[in-house]
Coordinates of C-alpha atoms in Angstrom, one line a residue:
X1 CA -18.1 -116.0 -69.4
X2 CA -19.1 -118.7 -72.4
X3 CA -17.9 -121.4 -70.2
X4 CA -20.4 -120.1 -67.0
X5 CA -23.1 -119.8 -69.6
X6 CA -22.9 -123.1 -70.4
X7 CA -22.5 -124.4 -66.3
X8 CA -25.7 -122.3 -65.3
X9 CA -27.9 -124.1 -68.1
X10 CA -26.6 -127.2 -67.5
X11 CA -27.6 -127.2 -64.0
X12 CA -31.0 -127.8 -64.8
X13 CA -30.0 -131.2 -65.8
X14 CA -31.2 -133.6 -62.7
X15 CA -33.6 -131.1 -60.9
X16 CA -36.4 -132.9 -61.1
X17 CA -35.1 -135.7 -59.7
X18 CA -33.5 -133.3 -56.9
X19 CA -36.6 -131.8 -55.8
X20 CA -38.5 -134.7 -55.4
X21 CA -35.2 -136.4 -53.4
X22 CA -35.7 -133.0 -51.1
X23 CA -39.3 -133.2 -50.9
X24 CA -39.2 -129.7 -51.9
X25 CA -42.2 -129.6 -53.9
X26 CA -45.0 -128.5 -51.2
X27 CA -42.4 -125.1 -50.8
X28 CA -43.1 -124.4 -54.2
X29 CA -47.1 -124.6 -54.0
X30 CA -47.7 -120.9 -53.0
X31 CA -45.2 -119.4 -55.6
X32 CA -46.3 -121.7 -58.2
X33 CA -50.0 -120.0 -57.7
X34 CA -48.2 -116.5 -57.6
X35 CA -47.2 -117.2 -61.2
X36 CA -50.5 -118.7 -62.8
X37 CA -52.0 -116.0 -61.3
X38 CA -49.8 -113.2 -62.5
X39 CA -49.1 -114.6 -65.9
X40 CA -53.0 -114.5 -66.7
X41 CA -53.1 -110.6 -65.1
X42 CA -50.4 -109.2 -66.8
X43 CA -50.9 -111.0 -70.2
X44 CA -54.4 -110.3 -70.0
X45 CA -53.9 -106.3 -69.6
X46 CA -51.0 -106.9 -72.4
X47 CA -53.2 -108.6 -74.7
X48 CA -55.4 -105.5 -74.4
X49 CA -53.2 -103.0 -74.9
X50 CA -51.1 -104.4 -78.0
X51 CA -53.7 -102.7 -80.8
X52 CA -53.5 -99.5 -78.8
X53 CA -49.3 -99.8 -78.7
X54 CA -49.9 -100.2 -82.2
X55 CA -52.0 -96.9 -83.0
X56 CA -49.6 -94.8 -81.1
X57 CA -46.7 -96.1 -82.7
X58 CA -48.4 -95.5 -85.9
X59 CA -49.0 -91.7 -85.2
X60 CA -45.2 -91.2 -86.0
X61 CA -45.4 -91.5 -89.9
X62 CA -47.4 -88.2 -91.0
X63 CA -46.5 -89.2 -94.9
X64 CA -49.5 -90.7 -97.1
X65 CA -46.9 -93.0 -99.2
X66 CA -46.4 -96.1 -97.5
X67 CA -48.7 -95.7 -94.4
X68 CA -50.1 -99.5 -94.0
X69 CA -46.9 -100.5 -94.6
X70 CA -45.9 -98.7 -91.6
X71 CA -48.9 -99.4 -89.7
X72 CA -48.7 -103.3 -89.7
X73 CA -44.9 -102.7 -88.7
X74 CA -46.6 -100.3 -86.2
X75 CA -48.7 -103.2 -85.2
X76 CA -46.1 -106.0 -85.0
X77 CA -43.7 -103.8 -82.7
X78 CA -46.5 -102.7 -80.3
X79 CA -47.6 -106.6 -80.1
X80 CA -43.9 -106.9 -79.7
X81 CA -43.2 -104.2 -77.1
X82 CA -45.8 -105.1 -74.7
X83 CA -44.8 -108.4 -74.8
X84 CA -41.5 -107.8 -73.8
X85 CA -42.9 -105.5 -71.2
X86 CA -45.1 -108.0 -69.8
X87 CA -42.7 -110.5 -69.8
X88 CA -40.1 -107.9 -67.3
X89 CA -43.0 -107.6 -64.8
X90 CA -44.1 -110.8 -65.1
X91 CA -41.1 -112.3 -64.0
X92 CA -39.9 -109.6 -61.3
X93 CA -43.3 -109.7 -59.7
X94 CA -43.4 -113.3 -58.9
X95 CA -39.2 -113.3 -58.1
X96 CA -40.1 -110.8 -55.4
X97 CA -43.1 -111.8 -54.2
X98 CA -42.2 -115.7 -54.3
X99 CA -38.6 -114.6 -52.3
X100 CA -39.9 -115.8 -48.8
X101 CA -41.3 -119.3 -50.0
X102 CA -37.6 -119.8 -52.2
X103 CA -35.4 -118.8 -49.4
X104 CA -36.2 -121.4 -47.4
X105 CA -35.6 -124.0 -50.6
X106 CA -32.3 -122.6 -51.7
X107 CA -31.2 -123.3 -47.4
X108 CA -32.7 -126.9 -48.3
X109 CA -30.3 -127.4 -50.7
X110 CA -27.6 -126.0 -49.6
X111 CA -27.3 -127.7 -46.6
X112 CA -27.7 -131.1 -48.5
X113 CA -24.6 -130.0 -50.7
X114 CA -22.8 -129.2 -48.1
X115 CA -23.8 -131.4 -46.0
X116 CA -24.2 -129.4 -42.8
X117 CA -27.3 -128.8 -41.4
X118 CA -26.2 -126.1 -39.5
X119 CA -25.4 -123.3 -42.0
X120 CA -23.6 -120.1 -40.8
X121 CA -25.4 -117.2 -42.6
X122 CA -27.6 -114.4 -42.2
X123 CA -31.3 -115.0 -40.0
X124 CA -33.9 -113.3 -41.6
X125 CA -37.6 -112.9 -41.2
X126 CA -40.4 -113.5 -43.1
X127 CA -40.7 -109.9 -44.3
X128 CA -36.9 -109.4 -44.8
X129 CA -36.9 -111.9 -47.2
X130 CA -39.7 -110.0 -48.4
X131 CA -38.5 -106.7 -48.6
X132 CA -35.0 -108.1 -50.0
X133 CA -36.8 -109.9 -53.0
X134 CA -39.0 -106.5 -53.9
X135 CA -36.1 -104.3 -53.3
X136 CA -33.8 -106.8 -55.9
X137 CA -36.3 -106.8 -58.4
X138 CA -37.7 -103.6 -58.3
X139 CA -33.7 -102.4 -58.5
X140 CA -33.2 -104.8 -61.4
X141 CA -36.9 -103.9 -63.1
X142 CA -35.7 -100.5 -63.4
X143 CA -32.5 -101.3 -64.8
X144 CA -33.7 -104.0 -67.5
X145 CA -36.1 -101.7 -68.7
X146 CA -33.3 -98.8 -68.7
X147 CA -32.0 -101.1 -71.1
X148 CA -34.7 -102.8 -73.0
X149 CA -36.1 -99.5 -74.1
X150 CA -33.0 -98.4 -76.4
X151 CA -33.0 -101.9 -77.8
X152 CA -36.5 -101.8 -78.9
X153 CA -35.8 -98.8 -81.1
X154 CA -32.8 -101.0 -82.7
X155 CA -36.2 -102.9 -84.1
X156 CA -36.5 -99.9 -86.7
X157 CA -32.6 -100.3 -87.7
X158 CA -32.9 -103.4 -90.8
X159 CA -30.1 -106.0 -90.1
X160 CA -29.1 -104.7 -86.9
X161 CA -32.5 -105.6 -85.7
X162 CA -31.5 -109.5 -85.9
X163 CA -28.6 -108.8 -82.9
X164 CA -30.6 -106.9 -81.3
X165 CA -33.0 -109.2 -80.7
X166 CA -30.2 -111.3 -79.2
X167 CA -28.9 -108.8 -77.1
X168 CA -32.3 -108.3 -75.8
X169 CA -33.0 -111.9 -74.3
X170 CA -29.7 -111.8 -72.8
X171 CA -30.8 -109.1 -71.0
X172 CA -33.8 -110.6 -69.9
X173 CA -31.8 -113.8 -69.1
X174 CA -29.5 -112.0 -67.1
X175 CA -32.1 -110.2 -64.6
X176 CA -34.0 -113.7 -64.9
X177 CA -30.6 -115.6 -63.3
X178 CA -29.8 -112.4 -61.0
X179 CA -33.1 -112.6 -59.2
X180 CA -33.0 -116.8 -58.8
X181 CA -29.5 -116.4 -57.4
X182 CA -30.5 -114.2 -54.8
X183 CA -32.5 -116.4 -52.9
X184 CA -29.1 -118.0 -52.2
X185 CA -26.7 -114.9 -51.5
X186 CA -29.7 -113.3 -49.6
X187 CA -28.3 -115.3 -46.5
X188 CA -24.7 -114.6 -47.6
X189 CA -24.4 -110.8 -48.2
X190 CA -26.0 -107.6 -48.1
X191 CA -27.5 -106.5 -50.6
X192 CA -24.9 -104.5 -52.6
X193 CA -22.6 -107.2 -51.9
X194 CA -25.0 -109.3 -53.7
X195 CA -25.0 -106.9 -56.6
X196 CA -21.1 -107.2 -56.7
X197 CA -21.3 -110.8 -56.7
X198 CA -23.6 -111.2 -59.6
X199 CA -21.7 -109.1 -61.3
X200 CA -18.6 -111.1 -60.9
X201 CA -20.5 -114.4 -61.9
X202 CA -23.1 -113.2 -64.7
X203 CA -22.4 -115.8 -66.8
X204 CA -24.1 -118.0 -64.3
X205 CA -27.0 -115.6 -64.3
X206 CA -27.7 -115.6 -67.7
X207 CA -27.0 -119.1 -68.2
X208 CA -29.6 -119.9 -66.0
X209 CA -31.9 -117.3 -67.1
X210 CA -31.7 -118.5 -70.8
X211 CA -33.7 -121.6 -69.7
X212 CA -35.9 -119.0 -67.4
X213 CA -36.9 -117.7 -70.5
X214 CA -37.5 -120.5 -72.3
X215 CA -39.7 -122.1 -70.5
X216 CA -42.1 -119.7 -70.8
X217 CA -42.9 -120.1 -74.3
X218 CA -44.3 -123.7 -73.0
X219 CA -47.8 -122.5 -72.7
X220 CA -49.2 -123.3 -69.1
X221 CA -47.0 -125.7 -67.8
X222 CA -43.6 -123.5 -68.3
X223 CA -45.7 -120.7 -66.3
X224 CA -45.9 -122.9 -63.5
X225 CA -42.7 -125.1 -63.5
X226 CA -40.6 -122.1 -64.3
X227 CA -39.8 -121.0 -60.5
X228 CA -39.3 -124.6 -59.2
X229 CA -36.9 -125.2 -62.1
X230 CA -34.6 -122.2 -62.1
X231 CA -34.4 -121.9 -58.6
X232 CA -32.9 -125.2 -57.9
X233 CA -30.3 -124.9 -60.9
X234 CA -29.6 -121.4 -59.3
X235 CA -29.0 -122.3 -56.0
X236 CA -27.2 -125.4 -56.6
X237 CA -24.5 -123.3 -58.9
X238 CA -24.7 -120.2 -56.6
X239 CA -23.5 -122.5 -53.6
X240 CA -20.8 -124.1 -55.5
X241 CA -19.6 -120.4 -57.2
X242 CA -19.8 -119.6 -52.9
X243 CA -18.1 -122.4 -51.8
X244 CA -15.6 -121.3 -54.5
X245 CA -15.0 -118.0 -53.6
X246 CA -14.4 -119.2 -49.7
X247 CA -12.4 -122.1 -50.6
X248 CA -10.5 -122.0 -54.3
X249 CA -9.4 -125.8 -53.7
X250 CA -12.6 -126.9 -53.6
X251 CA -14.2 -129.0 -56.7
X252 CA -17.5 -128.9 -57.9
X253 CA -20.7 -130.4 -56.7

């Protein structure tokens, strides 16, 4: 799984170059305005709400002896959990929302790797795609935040705290990666066939999720490169992990 780690952040190497050979840019307008816009919403509400987390958490320590201590940890971890909240709806709002405007990108590609332009796959409509990318994402918010809650408590365990930071943005990278590669198998499978198939190639999801991630800390201009980014490293490794499964012989792209 290390090695496919590696393979799905390297394919963000070249992109750039890629989507201006493509002239894919102009597909990516309308999603690119989905995520400025939603970033600013959600962070906005999360800003808000982080002293309140804060209080609450708080609450739990009824002793006298060491109560600011507790309470700046109280504070830290509710600045912490919305974050990390935030940061899960942020990114499955504008992968399902976006999913119509990406589908169409991932084809673009596809075909030029393949170098047919008459692709054999699954027509959908506008609001299939649609559906498809809030019915992905809503499937994998639920399950990432199934998950993310019990590792938030870990924050209250000293030393295992460090891993489980780790563990957590994996997690993240790996819902990150599952949503980008969907724009691709949306044409290929149905969608629990898609679920298997992630599954099978997670290493590739989180690999390419890892960058996901990290180009969010860049303020502003990660919020609005992030989609164009990881969805042309994730299609261009989803098509060759495809062109794998059909064809084992085959060599990479």
């Amino acid at each position: 799984m290390l090695k496919n780690i590696v393979i799905g952040i390297k394919a963000y190497f070249g992109v750039f170059g890629l989507i201006s050979k493509l002239k894919l840019w102009k597909y990516f307008a309308v999603p690119m305005l989905i995520s400025f816009v939603t970033a600013v919403a959600i962070f906005g509400v999360a800003y808000g709400l982080s002293d309140n987390m804060g209080i609450l958490i708080s609450k739990i320590w009824i002793w006298e002896w060491g109560k600011n201590t507790f309470i700046t940890i109280s504070n830290i971890l509710g600045a912490l959990i919305i974050i990390v909240i935030g940061l899960i709806l942020f990114k499955h709002i504008i992968m399902a929302l976006s999913a119509p405007f990406m589908s169409p990108v991932s084809e673009k590609i596809e075909a030029y790797l393949t170098g047919s332009t008459s692709l054999s796959h699954r027509n959908t409509t506008f609001l299939q795609q649609l559906w498809r990318g809030i019915r992905i994402n809503g499937r994998n918010l639920f399950m990432e935040l199934l998950l993310t809650i019990p590792i938030l408590l870990l924050k209250f365990i000293p030393v295992v705290n460090i891993f489980s930071t780790v563990l957590l943005f994996l997690v993240q990278s790996y819902y990150a990666g599952f949503g980008n590669m969907d724009y691709t198998l949306e044409r290929h499978f149905r969608y629990g066939e898609s679920l298997k198939f992630v599954r099978q190639h997670r290493g590739l999801a989180i690999g390419n999720g890892i960058v996901f991630i990290s180009l969010l800390i860049i303020p502003l201009i990660g919020v609005i490169l992030v989609l164009p980014l990881s969805v042309t490293a994730a299609s261009l490794k989803t098509v060759e992990a495809l062109e794998l499964k059909h064809n084992p012989n085959a060599t990479s792209f």
